[in-house]
Short mmCIF file of C-alpha atoms and ligand atoms in Angstrom, two decimals:
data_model
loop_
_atom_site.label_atom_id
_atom_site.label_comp_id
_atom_site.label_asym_id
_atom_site.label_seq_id
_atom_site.Cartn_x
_atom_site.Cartn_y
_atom_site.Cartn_z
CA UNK A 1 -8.24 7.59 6.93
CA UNK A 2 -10.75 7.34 9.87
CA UNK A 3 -11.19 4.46 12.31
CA UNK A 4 -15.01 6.44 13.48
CA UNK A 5 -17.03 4.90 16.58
CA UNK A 6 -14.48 1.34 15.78
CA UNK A 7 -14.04 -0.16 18.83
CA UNK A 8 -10.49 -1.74 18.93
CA UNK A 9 -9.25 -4.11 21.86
CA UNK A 10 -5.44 -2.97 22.19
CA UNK A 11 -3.47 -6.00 23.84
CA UNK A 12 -0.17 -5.39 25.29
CA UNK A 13 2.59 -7.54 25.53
CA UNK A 14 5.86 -7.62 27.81
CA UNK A 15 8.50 -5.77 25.57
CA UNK A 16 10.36 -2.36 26.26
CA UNK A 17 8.24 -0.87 23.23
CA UNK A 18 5.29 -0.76 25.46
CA UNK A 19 6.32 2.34 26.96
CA UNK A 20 4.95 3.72 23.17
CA UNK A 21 1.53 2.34 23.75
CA UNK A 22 0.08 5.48 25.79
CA UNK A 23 0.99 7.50 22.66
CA UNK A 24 -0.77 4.28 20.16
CA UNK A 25 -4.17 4.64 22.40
CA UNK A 26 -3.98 8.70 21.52
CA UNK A 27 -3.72 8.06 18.06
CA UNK A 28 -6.23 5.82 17.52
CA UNK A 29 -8.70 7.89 19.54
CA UNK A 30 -7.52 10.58 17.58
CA UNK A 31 -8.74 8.69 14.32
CA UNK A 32 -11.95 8.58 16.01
CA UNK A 33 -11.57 4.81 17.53
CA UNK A 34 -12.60 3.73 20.95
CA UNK A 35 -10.11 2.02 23.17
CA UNK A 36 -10.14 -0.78 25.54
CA UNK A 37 -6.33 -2.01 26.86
CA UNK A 38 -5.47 -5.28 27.99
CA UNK A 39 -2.16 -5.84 28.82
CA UNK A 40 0.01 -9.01 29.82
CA UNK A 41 1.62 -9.18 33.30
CA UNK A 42 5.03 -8.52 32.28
CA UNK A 43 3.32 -5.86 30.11
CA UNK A 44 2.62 -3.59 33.10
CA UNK A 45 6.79 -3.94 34.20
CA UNK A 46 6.71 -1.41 31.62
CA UNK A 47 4.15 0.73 31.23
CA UNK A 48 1.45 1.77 34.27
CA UNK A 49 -2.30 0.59 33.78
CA UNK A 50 -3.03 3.91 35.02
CA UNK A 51 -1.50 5.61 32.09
CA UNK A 52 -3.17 3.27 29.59
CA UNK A 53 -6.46 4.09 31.93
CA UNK A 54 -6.05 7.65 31.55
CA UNK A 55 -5.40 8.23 27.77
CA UNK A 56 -8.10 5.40 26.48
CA UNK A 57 -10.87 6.67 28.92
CA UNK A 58 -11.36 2.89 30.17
CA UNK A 59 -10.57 0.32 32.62
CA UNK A 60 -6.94 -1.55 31.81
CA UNK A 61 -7.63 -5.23 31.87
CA UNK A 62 -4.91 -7.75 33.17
CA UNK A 63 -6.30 -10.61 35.38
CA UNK A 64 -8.66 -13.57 33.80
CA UNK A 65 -10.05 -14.25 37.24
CA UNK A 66 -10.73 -10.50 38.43
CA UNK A 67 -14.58 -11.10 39.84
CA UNK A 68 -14.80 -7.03 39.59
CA UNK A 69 -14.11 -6.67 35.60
CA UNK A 70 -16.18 -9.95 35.05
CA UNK A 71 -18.66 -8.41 36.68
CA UNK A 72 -18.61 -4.84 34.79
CA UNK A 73 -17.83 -6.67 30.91
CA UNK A 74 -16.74 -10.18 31.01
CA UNK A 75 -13.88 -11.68 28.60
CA UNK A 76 -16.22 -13.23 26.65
CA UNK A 77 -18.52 -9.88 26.48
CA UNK A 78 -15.17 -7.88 25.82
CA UNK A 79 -14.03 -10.19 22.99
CA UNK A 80 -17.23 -9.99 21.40
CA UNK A 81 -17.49 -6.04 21.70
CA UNK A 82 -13.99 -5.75 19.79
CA UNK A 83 -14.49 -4.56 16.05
CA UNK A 84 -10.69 -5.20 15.46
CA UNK A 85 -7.96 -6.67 18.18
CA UNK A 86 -4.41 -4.90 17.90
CA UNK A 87 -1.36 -6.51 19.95
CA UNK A 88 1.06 -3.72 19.89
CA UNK A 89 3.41 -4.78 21.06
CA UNK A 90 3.99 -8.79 20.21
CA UNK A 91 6.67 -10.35 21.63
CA UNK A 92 7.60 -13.25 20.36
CA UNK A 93 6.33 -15.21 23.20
CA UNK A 94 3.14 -13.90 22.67
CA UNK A 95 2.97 -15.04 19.25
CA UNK A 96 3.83 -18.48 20.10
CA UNK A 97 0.56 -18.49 22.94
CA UNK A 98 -1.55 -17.19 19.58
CA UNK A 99 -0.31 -19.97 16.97
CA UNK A 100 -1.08 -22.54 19.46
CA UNK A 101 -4.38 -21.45 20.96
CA UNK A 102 -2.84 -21.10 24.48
CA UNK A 103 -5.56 -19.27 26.97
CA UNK A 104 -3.69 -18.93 29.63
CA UNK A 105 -4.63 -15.64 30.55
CA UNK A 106 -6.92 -12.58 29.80
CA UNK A 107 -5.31 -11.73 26.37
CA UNK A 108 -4.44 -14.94 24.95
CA UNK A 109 -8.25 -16.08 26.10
CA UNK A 110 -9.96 -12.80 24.14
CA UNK A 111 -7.67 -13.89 21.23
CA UNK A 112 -8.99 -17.28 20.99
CA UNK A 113 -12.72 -16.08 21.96
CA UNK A 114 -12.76 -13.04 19.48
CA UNK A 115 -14.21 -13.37 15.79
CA UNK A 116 -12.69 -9.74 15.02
CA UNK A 117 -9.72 -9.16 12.81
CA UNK A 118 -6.36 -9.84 14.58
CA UNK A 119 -3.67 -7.24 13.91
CA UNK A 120 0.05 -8.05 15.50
CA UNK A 121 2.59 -5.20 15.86
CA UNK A 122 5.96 -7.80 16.30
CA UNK A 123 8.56 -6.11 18.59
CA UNK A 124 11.36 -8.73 19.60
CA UNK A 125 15.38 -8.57 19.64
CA UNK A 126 16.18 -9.47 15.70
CA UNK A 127 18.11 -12.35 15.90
CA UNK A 128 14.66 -14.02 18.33
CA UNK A 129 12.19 -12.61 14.65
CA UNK A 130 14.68 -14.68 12.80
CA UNK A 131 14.37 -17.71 14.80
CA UNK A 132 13.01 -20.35 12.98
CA UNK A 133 10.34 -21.38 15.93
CA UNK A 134 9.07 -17.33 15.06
CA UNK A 135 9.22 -16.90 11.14
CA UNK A 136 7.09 -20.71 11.68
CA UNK A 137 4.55 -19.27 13.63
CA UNK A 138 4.50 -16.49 12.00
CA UNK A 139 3.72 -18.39 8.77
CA UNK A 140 0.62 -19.83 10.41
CA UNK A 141 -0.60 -16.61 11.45
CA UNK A 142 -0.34 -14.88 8.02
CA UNK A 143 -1.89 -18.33 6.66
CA UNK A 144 -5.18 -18.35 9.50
CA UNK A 145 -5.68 -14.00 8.19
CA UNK A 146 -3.61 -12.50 11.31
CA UNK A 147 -2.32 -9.29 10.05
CA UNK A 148 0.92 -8.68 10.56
CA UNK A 149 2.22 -4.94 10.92
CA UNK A 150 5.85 -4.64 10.45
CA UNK A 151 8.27 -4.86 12.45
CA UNK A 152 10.54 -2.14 11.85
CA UNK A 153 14.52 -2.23 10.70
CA UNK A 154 17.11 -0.41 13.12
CA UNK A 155 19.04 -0.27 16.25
CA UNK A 156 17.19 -2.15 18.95
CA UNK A 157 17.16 -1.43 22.94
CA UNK A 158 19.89 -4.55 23.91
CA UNK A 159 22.58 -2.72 21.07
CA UNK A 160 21.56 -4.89 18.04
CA UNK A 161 20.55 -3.92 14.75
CA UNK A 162 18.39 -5.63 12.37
CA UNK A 163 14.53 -6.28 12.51
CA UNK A 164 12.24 -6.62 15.07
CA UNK A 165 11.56 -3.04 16.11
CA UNK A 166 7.79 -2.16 16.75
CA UNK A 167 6.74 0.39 13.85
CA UNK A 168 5.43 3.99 15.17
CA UNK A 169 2.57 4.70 17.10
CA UNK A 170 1.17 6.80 13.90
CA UNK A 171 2.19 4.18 11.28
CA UNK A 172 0.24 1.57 13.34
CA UNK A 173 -2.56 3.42 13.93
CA UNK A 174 -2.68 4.83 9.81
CA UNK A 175 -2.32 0.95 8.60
CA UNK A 176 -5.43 -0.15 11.16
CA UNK A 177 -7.34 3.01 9.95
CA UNK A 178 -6.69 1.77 5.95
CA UNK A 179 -7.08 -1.93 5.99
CA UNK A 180 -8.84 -3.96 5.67
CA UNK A 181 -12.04 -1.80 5.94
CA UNK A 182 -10.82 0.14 2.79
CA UNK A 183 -8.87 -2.31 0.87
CA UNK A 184 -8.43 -0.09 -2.11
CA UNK A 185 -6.38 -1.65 -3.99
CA UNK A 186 -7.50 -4.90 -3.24
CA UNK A 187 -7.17 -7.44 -6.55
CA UNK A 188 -5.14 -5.17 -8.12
CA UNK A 189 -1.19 -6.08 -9.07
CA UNK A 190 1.21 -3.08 -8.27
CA UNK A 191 4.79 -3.72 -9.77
CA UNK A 192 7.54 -1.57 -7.71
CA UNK A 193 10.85 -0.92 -8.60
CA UNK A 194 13.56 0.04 -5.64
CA UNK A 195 16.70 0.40 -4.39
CA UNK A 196 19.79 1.46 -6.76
CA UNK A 197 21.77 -0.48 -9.46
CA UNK A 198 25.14 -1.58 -9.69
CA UNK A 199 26.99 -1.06 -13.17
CA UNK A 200 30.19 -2.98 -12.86
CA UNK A 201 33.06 -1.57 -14.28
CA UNK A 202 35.24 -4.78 -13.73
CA UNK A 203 35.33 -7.50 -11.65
CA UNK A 204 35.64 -5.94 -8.32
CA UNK A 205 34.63 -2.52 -8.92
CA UNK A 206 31.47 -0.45 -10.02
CA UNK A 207 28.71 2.37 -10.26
CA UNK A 208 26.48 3.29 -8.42
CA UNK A 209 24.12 5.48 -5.89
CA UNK A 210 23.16 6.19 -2.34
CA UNK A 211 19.70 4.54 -2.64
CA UNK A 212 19.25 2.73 0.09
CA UNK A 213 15.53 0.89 -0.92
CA UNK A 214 13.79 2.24 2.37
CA UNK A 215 11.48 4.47 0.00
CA UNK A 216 10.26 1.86 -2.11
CA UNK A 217 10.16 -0.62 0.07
CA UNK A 218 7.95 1.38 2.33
CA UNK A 219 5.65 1.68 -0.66
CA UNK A 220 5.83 -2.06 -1.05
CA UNK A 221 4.56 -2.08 2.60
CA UNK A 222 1.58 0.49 1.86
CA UNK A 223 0.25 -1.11 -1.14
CA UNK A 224 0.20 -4.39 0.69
CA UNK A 225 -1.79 -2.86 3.84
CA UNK A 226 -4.31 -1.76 0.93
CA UNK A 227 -4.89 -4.99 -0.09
CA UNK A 228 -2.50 -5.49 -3.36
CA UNK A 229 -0.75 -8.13 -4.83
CA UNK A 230 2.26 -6.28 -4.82
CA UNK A 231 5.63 -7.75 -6.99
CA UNK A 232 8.76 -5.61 -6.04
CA UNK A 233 12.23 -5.47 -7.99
CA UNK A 234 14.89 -4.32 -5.96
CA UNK A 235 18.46 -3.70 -6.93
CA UNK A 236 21.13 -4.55 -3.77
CA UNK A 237 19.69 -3.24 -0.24
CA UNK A 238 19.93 -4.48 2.84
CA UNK A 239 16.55 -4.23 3.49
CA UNK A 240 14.17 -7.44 4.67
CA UNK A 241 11.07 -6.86 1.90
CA UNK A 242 7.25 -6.93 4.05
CA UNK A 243 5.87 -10.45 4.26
CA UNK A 244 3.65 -11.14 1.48
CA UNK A 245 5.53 -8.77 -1.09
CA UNK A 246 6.92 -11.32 -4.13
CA UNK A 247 10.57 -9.75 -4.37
CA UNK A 248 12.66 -10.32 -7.80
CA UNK A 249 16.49 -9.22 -6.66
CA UNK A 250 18.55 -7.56 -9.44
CA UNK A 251 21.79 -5.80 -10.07
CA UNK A 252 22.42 -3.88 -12.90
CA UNK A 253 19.91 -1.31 -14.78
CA UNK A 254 19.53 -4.14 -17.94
CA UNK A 255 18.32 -6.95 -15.30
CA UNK A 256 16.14 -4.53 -13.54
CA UNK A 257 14.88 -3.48 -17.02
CA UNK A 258 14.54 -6.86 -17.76
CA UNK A 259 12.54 -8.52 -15.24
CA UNK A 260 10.29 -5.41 -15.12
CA UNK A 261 9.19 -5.73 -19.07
CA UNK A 262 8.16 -9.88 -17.83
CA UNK A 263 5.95 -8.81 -14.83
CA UNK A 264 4.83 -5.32 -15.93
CA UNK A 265 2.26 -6.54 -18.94
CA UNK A 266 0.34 -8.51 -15.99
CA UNK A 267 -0.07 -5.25 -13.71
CA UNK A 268 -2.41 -2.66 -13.61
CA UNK A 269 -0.09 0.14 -11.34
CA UNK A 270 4.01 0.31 -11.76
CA UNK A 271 5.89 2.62 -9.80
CA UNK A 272 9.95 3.73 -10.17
CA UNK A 273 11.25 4.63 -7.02
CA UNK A 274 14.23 2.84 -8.18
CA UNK A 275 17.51 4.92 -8.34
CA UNK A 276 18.65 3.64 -11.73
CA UNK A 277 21.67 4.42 -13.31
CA UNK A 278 20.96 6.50 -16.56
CA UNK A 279 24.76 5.20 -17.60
CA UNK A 280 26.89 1.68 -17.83
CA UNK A 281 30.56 1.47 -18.17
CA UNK A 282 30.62 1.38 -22.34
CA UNK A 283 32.76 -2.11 -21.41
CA UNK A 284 33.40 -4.49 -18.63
CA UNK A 285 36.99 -5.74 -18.11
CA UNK A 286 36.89 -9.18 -17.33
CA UNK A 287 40.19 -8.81 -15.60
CA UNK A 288 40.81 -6.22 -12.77
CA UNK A 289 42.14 -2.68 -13.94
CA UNK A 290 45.51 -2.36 -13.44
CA UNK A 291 46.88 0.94 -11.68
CA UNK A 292 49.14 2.73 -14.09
CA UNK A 293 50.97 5.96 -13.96
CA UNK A 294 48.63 7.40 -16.50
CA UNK A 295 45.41 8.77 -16.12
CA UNK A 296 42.08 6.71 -16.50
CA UNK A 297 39.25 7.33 -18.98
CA UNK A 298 35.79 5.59 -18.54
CA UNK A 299 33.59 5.38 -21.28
CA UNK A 300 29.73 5.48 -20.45
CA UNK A 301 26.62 4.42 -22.48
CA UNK A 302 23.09 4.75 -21.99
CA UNK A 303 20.93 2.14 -19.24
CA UNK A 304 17.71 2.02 -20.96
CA UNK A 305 14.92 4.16 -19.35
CA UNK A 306 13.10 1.59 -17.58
CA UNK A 307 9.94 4.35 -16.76
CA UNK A 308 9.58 5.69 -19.91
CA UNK A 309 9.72 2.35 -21.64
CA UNK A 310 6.50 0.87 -19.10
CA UNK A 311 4.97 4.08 -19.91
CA UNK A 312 5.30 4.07 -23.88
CA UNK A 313 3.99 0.27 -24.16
CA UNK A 314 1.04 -0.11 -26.51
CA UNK A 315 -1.17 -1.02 -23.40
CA UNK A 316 0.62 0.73 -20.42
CA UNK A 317 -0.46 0.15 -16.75
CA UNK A 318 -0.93 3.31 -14.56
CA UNK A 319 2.57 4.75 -14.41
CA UNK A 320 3.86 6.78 -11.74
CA UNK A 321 7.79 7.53 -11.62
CA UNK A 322 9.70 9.46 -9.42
CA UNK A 323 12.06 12.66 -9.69
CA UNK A 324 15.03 12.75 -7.73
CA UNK A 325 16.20 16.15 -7.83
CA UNK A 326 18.75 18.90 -6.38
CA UNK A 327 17.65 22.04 -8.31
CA UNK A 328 14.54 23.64 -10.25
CA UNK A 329 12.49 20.10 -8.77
CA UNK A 330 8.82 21.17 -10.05
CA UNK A 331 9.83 22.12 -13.57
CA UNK A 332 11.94 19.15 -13.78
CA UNK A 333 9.78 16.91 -12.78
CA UNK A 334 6.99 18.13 -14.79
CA UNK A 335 9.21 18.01 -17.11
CA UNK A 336 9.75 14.10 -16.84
CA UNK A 337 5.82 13.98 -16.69
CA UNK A 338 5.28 15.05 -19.88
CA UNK A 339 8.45 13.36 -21.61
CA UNK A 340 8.08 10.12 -20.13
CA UNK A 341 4.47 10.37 -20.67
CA UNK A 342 3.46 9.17 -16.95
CA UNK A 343 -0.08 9.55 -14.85
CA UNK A 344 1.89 10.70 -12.12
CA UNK A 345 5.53 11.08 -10.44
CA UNK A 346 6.62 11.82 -6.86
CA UNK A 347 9.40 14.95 -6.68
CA UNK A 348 12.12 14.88 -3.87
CA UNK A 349 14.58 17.55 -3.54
CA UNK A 350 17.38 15.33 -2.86
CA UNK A 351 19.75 18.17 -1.89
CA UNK A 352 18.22 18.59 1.29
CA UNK A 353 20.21 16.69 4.66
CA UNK A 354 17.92 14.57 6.14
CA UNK A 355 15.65 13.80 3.27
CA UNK A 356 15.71 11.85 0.11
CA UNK A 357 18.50 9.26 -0.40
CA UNK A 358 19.40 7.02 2.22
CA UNK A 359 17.14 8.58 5.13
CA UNK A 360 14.25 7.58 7.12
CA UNK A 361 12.44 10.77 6.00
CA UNK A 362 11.10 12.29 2.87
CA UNK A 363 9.17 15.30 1.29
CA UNK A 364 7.09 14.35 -2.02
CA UNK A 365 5.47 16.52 -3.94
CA UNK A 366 3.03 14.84 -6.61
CA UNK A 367 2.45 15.82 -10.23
CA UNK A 368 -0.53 15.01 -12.80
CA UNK A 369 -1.54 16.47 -15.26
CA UNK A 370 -3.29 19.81 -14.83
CA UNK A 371 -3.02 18.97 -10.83
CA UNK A 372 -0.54 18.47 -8.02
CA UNK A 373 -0.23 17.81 -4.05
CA UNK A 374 2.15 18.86 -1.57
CA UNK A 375 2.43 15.56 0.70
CA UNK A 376 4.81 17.58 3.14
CA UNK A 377 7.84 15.79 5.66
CA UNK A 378 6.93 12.75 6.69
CA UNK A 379 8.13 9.13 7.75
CA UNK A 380 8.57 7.09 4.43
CA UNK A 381 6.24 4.76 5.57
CA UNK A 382 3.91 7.38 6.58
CA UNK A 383 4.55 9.00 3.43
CA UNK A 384 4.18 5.71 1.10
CA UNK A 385 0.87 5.07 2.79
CA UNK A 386 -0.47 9.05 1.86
CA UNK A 387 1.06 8.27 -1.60
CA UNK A 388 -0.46 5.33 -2.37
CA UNK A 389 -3.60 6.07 -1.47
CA UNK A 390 -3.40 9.04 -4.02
CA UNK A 391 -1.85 6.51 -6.84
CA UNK A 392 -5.29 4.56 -5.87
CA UNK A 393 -8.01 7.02 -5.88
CA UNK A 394 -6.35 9.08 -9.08
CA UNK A 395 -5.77 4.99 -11.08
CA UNK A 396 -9.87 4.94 -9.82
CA UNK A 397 -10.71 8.05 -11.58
CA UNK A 398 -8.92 7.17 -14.65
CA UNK A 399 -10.72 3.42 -15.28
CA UNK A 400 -14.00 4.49 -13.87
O1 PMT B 501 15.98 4.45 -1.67
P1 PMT B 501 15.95 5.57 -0.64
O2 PMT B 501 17.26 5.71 0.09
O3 PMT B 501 14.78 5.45 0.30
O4 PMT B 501 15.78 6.95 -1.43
C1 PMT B 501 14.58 7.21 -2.12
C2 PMT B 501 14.86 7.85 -3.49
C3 PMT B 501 15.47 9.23 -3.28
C4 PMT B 501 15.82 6.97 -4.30
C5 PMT B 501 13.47 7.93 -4.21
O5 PMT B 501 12.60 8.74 -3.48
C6 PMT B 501 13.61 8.46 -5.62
O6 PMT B 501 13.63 9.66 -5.87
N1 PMT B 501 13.74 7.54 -6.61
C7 PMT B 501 14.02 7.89 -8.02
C8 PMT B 501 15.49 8.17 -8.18
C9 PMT B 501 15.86 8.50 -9.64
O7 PMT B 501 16.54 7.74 -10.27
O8 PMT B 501 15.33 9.63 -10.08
P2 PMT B 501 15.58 10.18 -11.59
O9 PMT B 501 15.02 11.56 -11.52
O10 PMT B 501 17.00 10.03 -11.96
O11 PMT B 501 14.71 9.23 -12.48
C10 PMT B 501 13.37 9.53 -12.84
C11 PMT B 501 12.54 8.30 -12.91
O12 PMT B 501 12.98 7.47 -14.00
C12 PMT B 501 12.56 7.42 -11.69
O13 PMT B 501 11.24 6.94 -11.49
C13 PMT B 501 13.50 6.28 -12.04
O14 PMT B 501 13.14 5.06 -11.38
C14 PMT B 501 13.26 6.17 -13.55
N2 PMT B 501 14.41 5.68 -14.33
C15 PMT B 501 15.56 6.43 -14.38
C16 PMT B 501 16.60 5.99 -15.19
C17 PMT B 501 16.47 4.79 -15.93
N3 PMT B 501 17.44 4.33 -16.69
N4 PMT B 501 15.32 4.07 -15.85
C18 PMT B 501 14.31 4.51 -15.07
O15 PMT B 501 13.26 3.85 -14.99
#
């Protein structure tokens, strides 16, 4: 993942995530790009020109009218020179000014005047990204090719939770470096499973696991930057899937099973991150279970194996599954490789705190046949990108 000699315009908008930006303009230098920053007025309330002046090696534009930066490269000159624009971050004013052409000052005017690639990184208080007036403009920009990177789930800087925080620095910079200069998986259909399953037991209670869906739908978000058609099935998350992912929600193990044997014959890559419960209750009450003095005894039968089953069809697509393990990981999951006769799966020790289930971390290591790769700790989504990028160039080698 390079962005060599690319010349990228980083715009910067008034939110409190522009304090990251020095550290975006080092990694996309780093990745070999060269860096112009404009910023917005309120954009410099929080973060010093200087900085942005120092790290990217060039002048920090922020007036329309300055007669000494027209005179060095005008707007138009600068809009022009721009291989790919990047506003990191948007607020959600700003992506109003770009859905209605507004050029009322030097950003917004290189935005209209530039025929480069527009990339928005959306930072905004979540309940302002669920606004309808947003999620409408942001429907327009999808529709005219913007490309929209993230935002991010968690706890935002007024106390909220939800969406609407600016992805990392390196996850930014990664996603500009793979798309859409190498859309590798570009007309190609990736189904993804993620997420857990619920087995219900009776009407109020059931079965089930700590997945929390960040892992696969991180991978949704990956194979979507590299240009797929990407159909996820997710079992109950509270996750918001990427825009331009087709989601199908299920429950239980059999719907999940079920909706992936519909979509899968139409795919050419299917991955199972999903954490699916190898067991059902052997019955469902339909009434509640009473509490009695006596003990209780659960009988459990098989979930069918969704993996295996993808993998053992008479045309199968490239099938990668994953292992989540707590002990012995490589020989299980090699194990699982051969049995559930897959291309590929994705090992996580799930023993270990901070990783695995229900974390924003991970550490994969990948299995093939006769080969292997140790993708290290990482961010999921930094992690999903590395991993689908393998899934692509190893599905290339086996059609070509
Ligand atoms: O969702 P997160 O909180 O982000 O956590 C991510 C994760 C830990 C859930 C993920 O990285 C992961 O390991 N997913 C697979 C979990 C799992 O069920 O592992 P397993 O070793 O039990 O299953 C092996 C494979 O068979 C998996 O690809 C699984 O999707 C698949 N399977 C399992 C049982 C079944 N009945 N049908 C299946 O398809």
């Amino acid at each position: 993942m390079q962005l060599t000699k690319q010349k990228i315009l980083l715009g910067i908008t008034g939110g409190i995530a522009a304090y990251k930006t020095p550290d975006l303009v080092r990694k996309l230098t780093a990745l070999g790009a060269q860096v112009r920053c404009v910023m917005s007025a309120s954009a410099t309330e929080f973060v010093s020109p200087l900085a942005l002046q120092a790290v990217s090696g060039n002048p920090v534009g922020d007036d329309l009218l300055d007669r000494n930066a027209e005179a060095a490269m005008g707007h138009i000159e600068l809009a022009k020179w721009a291989d790919k624009v990047l506003i990191a971050p948007t607020t959600a004013n700003f992506m109003a000014k770009l859905t209605h052409g507004l050029a009322d000052d030097l950003l917004s005017t290189l935005c209209l005047a530039t025929s480069a690639p527009i990339y928005i990184a959306p930072a905004m208080n979540q309940q302002m990204w669920h606004a309808p007036a947003t999620q409408s403009n942001l429907s327009l920009l999808i529709q005219r090719g913007v490309k929209v990177l993230g935002p991010a789930p968690g706890e935002q800087a007024c106390g909220d939770v939800g969406l609407g925080r600016m992805l990392e620095p390196v996850d930014i910079a990664n996603m500009l470096a793979q798309s859409p200069i190498d859309p590798i998986l570009a007309n190609r259909h990736i189904v993804i499973t993620a997420g857990p399953t619920r087995e219900e037991i009776d009407p109020v209670r059931f079965i089930s696991n700590h997945s929390s869906g960040k892992m696969g739908y991180a991978l949704a978000q990956a194979a979507l930057a590299l240009g797929a058609n990407v159909t996820l099935i997710s079992g109950p998350v509270n996750l918001s899937p990427p825009i331009g992912v087709k989601v199908i929600n299920v429950v239980s193990a059999e719907q999940m099973h079920q909706a992936v044997m519909k979509v899968v014959p139409d795919c050419e890559i299917f991955i199972g991150c999903a954490a699916v419960a190898d067991y059902k209750p052997q019955q469902k009450t339909q009434q509640k279970i009473k509490k009695s003095d006596s003990e209780l005894t659960l009988t459990f039968t098989r979930n069918p194996d969704i993996l295996s089953d993808v993998a053992h069809l008479a045309q199968p697509p490239f099938t990668v599954g994953f292992a989540a393990e707590t002990q012995d990981v490589a020989h299980y999951a090699q194990d699982k490789l051969k049995r559930k006769k897959l291309d590929m799966i994705a090992a996580n020790d799930v023993s270990q705190a901070g990783l695995g289930f229900n974390s924003e971390q991970n550490a994969l290591n990948v299995y093939w046949n006769n080969g292997g790769k140790n993708l290290g700790v990482a961010d999921k989504s930094q992690l999903a990108l590395t991993l689908m990028t393998l899934v692509a160039q190893r599905y290339a080698q086996k059609t070509t």
